[in-house]
Coordinates of N, CA and C in Angstrom, one line a residue:
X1 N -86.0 -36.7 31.0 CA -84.8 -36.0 30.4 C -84.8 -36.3 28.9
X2 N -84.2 -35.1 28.1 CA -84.6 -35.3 27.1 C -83.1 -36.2 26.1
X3 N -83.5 -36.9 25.1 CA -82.7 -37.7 24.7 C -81.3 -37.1 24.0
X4 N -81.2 -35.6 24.1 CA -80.0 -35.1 23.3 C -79.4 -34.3 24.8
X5 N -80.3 -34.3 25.7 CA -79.5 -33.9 27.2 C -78.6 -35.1 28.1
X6 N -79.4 -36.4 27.7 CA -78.4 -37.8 28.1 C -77.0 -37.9 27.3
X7 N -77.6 -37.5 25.8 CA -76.1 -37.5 25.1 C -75.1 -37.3 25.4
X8 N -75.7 -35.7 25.9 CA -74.4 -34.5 26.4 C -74.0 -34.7 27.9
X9 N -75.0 -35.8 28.9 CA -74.1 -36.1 30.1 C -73.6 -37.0 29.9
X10 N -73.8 -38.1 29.0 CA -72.8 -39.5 28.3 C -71.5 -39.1 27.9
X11 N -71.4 -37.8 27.2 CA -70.0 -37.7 26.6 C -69.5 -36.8 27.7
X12 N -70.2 -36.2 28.4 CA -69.6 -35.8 29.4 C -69.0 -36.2 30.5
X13 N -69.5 -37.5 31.4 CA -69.3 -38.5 31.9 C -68.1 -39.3 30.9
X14 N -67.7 -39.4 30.0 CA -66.7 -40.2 29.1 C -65.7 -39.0 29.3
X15 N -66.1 -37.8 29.0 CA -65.1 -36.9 29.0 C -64.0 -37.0 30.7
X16 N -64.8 -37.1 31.4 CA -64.4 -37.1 33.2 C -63.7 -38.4 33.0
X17 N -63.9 -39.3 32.6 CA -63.6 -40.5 32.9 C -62.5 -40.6 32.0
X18 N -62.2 -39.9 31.3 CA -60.5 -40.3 30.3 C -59.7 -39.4 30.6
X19 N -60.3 -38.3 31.2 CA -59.4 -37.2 32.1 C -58.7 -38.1 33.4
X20 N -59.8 -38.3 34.5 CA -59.8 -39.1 35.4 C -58.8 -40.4 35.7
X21 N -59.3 -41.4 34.7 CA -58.9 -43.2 34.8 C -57.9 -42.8 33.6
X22 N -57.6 -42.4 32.7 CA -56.9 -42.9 31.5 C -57.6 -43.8 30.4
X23 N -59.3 -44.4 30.5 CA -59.2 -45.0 30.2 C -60.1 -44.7 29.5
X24 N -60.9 -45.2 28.1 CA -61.2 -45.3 26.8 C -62.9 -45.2 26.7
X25 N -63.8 -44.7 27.0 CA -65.5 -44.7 26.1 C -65.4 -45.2 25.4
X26 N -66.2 -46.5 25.0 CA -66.3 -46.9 23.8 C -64.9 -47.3 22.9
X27 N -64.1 -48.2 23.6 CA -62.5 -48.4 22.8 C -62.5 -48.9 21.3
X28 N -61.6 -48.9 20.6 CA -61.3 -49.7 19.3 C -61.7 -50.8 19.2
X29 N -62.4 -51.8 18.7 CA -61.9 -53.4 19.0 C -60.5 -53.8 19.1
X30 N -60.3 -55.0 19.7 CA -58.9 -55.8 19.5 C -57.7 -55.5 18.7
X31 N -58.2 -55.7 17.3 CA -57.1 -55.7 16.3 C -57.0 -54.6 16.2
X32 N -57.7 -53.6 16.3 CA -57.6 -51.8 16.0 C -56.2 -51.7 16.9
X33 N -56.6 -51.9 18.0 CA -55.7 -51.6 19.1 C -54.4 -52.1 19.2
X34 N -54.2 -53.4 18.8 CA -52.9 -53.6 18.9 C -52.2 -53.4 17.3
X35 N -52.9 -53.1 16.4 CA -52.3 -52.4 15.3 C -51.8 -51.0 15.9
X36 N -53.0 -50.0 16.7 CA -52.6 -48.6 16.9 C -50.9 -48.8 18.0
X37 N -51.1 -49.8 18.8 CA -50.2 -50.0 20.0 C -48.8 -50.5 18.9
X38 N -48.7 -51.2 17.8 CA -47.6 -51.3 17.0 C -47.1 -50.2 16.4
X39 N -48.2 -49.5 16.2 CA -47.7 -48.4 15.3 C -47.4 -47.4 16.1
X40 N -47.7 -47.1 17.6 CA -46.9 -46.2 18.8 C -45.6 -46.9 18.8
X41 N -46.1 -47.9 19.3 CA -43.9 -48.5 19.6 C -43.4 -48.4 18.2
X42 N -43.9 -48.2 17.1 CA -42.9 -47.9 15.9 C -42.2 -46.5 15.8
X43 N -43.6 -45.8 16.2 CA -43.6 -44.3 15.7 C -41.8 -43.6 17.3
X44 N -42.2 -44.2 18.3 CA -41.7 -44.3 19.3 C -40.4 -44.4 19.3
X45 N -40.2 -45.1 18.7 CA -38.6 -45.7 18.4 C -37.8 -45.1 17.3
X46 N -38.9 -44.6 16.4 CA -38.1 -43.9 15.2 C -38.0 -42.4 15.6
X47 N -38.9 -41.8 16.6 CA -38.7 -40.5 17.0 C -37.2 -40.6 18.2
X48 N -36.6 -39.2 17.8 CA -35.8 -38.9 18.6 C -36.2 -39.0 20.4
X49 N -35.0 -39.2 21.2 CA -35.8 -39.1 22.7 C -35.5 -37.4 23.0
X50 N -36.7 -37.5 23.7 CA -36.6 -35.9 24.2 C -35.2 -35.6 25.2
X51 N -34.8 -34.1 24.3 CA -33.6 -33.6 25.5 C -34.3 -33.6 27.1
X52 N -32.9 -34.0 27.5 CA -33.0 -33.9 29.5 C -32.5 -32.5 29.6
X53 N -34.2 -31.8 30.1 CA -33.5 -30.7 31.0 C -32.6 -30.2 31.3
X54 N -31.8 -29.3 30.9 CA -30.9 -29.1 31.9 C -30.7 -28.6 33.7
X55 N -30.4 -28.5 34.6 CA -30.8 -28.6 35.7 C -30.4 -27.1 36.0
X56 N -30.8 -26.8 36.6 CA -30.9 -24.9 37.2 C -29.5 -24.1 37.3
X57 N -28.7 -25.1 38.1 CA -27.3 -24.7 38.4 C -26.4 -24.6 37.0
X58 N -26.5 -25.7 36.1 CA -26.0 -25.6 34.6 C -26.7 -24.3 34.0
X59 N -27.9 -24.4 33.9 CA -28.4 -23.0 33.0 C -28.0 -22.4 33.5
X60 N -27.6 -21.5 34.9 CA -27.2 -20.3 36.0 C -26.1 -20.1 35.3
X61 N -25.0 -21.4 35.2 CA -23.6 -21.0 34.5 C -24.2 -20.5 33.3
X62 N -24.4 -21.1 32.3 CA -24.2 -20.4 30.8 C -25.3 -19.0 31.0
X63 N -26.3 -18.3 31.8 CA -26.7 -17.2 32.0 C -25.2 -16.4 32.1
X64 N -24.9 -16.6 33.3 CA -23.3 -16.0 33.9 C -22.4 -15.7 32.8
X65 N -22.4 -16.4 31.8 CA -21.8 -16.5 30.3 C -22.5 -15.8 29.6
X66 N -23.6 -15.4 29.5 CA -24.3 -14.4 28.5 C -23.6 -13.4 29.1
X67 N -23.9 -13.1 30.7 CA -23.8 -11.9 31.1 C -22.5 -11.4 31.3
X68 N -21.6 -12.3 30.6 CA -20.0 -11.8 31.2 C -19.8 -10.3 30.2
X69 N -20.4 -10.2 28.9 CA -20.0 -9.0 28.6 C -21.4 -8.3 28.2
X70 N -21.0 -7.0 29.9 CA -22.0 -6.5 29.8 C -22.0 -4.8 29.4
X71 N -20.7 -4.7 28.6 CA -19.9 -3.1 28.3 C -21.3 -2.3 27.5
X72 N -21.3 -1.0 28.2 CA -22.0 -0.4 27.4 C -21.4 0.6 27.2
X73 N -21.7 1.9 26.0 CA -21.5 3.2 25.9 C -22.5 4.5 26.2
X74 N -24.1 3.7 26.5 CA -24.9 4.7 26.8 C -25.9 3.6 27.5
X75 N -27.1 4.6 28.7 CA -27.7 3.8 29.4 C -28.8 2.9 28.3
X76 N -28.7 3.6 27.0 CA -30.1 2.8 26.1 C -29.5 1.2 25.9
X77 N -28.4 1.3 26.1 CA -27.4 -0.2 25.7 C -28.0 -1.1 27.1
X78 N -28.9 -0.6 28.2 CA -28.3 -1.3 29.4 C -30.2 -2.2 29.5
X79 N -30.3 -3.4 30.0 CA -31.8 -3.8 30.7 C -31.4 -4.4 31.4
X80 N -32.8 -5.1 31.9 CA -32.5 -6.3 32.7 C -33.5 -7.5 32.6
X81 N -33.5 -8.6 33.5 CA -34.1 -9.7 32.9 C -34.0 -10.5 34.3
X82 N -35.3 -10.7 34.3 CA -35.9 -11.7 35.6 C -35.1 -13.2 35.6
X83 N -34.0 -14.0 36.5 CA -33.6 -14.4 36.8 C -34.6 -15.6 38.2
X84 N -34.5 -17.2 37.5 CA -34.9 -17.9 38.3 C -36.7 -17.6 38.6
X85 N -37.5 -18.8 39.8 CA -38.4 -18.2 39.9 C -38.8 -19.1 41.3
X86 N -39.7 -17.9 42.0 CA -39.9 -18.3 43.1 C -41.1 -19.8 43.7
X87 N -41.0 -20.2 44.4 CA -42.8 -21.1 44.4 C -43.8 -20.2 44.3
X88 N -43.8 -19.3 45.0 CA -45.3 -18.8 45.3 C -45.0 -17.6 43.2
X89 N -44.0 -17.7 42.9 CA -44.4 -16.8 41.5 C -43.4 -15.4 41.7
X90 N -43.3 -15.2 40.4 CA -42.4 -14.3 40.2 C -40.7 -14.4 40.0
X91 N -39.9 -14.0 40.0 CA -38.6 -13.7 39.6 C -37.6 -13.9 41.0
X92 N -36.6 -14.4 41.2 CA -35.9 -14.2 42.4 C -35.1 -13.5 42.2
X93 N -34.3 -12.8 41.1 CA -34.2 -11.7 41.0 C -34.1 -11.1 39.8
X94 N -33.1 -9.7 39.5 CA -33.0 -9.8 38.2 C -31.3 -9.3 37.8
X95 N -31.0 -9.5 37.0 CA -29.7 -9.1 36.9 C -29.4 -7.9 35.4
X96 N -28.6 -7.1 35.5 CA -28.5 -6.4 34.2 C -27.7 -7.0 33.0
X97 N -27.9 -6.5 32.1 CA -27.0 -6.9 30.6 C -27.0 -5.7 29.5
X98 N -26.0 -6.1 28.5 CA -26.0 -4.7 27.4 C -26.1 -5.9 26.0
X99 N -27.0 -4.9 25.7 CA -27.4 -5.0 23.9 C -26.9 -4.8 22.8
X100 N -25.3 -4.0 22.9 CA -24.1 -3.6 22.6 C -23.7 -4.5 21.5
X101 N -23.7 -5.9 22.1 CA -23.0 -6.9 21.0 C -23.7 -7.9 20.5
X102 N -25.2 -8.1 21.4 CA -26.2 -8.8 20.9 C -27.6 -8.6 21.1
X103 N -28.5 -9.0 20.7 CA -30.4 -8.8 21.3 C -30.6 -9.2 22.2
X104 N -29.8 -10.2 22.9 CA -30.2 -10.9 24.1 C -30.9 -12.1 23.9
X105 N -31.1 -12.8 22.7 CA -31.9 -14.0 22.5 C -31.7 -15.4 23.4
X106 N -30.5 -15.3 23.2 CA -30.1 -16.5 23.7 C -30.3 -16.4 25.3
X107 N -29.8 -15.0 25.6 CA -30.0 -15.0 27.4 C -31.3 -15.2 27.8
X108 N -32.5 -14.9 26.7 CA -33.2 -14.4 27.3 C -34.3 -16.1 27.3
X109 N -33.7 -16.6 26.2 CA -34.4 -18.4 26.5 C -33.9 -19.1 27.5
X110 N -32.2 -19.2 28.2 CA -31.8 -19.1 29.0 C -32.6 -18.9 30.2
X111 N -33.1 -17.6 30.2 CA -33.6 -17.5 31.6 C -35.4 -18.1 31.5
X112 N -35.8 -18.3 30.2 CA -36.8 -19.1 30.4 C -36.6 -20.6 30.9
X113 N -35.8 -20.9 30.4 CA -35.6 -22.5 31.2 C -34.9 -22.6 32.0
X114 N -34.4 -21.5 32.8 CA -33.9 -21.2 34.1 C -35.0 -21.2 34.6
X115 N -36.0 -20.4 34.8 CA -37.1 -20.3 35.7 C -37.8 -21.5 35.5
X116 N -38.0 -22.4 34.1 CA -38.9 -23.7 34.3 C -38.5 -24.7 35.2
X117 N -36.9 -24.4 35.0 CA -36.4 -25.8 35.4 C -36.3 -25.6 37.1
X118 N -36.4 -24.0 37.4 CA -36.3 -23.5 39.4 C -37.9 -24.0 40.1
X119 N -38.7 -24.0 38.6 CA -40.1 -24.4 38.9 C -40.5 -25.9 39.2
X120 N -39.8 -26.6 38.2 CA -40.3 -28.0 38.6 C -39.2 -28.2 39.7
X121 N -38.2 -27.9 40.1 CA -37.0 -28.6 41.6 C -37.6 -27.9 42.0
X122 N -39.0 -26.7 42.6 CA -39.4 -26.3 43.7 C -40.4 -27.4 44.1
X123 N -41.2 -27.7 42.8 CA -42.7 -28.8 42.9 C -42.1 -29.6 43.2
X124 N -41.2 -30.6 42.8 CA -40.0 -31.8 42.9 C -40.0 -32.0 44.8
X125 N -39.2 -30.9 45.3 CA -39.0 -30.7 46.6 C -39.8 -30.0 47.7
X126 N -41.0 -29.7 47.0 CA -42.0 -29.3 48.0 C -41.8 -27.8 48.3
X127 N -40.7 -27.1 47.5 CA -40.2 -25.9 48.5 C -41.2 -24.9 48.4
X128 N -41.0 -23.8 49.2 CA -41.8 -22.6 49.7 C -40.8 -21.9 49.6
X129 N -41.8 -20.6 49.5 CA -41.0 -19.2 49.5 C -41.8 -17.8 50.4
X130 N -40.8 -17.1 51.0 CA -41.7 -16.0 51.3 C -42.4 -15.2 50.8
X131 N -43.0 -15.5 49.6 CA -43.5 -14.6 48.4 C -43.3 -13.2 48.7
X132 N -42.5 -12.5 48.7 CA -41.9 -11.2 48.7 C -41.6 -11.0 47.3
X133 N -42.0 -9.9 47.1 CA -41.9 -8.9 46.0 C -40.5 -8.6 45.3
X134 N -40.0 -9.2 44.4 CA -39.2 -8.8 44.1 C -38.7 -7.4 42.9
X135 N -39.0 -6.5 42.8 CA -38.9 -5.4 42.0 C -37.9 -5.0 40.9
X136 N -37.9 -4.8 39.9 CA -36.7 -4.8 38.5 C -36.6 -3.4 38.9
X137 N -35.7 -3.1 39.1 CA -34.7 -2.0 39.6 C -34.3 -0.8 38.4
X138 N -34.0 -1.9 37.2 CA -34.2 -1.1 35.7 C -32.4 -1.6 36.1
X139 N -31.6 -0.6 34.5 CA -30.1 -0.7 34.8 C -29.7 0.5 34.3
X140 N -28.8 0.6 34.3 CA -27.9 1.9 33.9 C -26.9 1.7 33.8
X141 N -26.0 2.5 32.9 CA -24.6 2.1 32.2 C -23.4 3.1 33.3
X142 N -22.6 2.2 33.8 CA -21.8 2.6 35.2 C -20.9 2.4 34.9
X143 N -19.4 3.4 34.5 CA -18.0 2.8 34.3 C -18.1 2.1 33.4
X144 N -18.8 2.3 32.0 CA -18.9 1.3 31.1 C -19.5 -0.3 31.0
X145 N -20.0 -0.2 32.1 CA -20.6 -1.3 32.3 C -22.1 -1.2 32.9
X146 N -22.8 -2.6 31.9 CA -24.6 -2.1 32.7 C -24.6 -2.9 34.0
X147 N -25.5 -1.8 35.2 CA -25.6 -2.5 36.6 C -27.0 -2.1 36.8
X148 N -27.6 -2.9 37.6 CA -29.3 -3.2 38.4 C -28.5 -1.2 38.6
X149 N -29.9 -0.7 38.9 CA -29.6 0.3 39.3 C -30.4 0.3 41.0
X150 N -29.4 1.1 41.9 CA -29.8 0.9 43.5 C -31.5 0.9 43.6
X151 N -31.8 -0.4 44.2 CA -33.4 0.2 44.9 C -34.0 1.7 46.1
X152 N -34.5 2.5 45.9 CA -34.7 3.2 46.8 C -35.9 3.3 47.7
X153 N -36.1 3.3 48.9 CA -37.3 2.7 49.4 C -38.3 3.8 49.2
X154 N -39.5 4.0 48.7 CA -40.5 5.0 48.5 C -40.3 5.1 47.3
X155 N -39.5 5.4 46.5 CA -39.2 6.0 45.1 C -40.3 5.4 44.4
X156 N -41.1 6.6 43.5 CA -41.8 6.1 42.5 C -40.7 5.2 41.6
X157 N -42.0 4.6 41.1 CA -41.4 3.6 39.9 C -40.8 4.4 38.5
X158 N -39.3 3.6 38.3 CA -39.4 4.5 36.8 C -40.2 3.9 35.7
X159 N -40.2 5.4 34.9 CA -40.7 5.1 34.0 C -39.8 4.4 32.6
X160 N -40.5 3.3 32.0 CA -39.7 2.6 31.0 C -40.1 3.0 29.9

């Protein structure tokens, strides 16, 4: 074998092995290390601690709070937005909203850490889902207000 093909299984073999064990090819000496390990517990303590999650059921409310006003004057005011997320993938459902009074930014990070946080309490708890399809319906502006518009079974898909 040739001496720059050992190389490349050496560091590759190091590579597996700090993936794998956690632990170090070729470490720092002593004093490297417990300087670098001082200057983590320093760096550590002076950084802020990371925000706690909020948990699914909290973000669900303040979504419900985006979506309380959802008045429109024409269907262009009306969308929708994938809600929660299943194990096996995808959306559990989706709900409609209007653009009327804002871009939807806030709803729409909202529902991203809605779905992260439905993602780790599924891995958390082991859960399963019947991976069924769930389909965005589209919305339309109804009585002044935007609603999922009815699913129809066969109906081509609209066009967006």
């Amino acid at each position: 074998m040739h001496t720059s093909s050992r190389l490349l299984l050496s560091r590759l073999a190091c590579a597996i092995a700090l993936t794998l064990g956690g632990t170090a090819c070729g470490s720092p000496p002593p004093a490297a290390s417990a300087v670098s390990a001082s200057a983590a517990a320093a760096a550590s303590a002076a950084a802020p601690a990371p925000a706690v999650p909020a948990d699914s059921a909290t973000l669900m409310r303040q979504i419900q709070a985006e979506l309380a006003d959802n008045g429109c004057d024409s269907e262009r005011q009306c969308h929708t937005i994938a809600i929660g997320a299943k194990a096996c993938g995808g959306p559990e459902a989706y709900r409609a909203w209007s653009d009327r009074h804002n871009d939807g930014g806030r709803l729409k990070q909202l529902a991203a850490q809605h779905a992260a946080a439905r993602r780790a309490e599924d891995l958390r708890d082991r859960m399963m889902s019947t991976c069924s399809y769930v389909s965005d319906p589209g919305a339309t502006c109804q009585a002044g207000h935007c609603v999922p518009r009815p699913l129809t079974v066969g109906a081509p898909p609209l066009a967006q």
